[in-house]
XYZ file of C-alpha atoms in Angstrom:
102
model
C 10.059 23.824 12.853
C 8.556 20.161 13.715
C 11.170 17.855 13.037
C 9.757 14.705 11.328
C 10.538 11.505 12.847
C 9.358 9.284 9.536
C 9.880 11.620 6.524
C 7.543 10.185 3.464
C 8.995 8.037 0.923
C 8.375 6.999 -2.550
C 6.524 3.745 -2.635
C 4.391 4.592 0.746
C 0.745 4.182 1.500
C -0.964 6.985 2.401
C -4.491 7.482 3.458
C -5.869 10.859 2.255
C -7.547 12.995 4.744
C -8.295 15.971 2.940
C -9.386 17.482 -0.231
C -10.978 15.840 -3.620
C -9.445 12.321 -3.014
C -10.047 12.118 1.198
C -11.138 8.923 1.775
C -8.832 6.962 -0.272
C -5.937 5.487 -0.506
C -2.854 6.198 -2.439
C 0.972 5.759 -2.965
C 4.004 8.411 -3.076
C 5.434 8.682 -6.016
C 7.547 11.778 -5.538
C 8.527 13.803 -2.320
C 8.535 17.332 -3.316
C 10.442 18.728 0.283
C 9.513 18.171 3.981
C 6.478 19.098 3.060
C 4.792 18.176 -0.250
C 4.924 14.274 -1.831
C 3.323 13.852 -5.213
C 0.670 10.414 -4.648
C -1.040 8.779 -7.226
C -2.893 5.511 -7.044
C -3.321 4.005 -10.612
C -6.788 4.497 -10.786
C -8.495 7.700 -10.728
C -5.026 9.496 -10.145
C -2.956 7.595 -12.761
C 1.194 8.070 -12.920
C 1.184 10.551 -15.532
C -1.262 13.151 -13.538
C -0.358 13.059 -10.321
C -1.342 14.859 -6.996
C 1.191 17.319 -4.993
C 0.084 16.818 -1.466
C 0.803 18.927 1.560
C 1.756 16.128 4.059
C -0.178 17.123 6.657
C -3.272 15.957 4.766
C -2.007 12.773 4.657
C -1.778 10.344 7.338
C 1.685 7.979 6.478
C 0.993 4.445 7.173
C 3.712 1.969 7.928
C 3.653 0.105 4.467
C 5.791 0.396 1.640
C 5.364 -1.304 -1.230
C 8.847 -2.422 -2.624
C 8.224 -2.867 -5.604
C 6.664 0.412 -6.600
C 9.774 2.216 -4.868
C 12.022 -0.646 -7.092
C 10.764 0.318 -10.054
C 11.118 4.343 -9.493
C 14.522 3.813 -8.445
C 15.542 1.618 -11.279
C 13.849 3.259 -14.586
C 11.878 6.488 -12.992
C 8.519 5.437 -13.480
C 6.207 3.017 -12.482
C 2.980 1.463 -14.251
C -0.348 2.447 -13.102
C -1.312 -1.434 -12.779
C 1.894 -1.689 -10.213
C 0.024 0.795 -8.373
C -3.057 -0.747 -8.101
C -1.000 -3.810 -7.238
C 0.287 -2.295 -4.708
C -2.824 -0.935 -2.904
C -5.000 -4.326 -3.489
C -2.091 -6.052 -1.859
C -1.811 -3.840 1.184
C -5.154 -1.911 1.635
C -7.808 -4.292 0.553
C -7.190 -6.818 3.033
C -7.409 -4.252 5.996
C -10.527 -2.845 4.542
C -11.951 -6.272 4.495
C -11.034 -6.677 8.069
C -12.990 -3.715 8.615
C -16.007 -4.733 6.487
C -16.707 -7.778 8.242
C -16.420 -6.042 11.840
C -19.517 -3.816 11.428
């Protein structure tokens, strides 16, 4: 068995890279195991529906958004508009960056 050196936790970005949502960006909500997280990202995939993902279709970036993971912690939910706060905050800018290189 592959040990994982970062395991997934709840308020990381993800970057989906397979499946109905590849392409886009996301936040964990939920780790299932070693395995499976549950992501949603406000928008299209709000709190209340989210998506059990196999990890390895993921790719874990190195940002957490504190206060998504706050707010599960403290009260076990979190608002789809924190979501979306939390992925304009951290994605868009990098996207941007991107953008303006092509």
């Amino acid at each position: 068995m592959m040990e994982m050196l970062n395991p997934p936790h709840i308020g990381q970005i993800v970057w989906v890279n397979r499946g109905r949502d590849s392409g886009k960006y996301a936040v964990i909500i939920g780790v299932v195991d070693q395995r499976y997280v549950w992501i949603a990202d406000g928008d299209k995939r709000k709190f209340d529906q989210p998506k059990k993902k196999n990890i390895l279709h993921l790719e874990l970036l190195p940002l957490t958004s504190p206060e998504v993971a706050d707010s599960i912690r403290e009260t076990g939910r979190v608002t789809n508009g924190k979501l979306r706060f939390a992925l304009n905050k951290y994605v868009e800018p990098a996207d941007e960056a991107l953008e303006k290189g092509e």
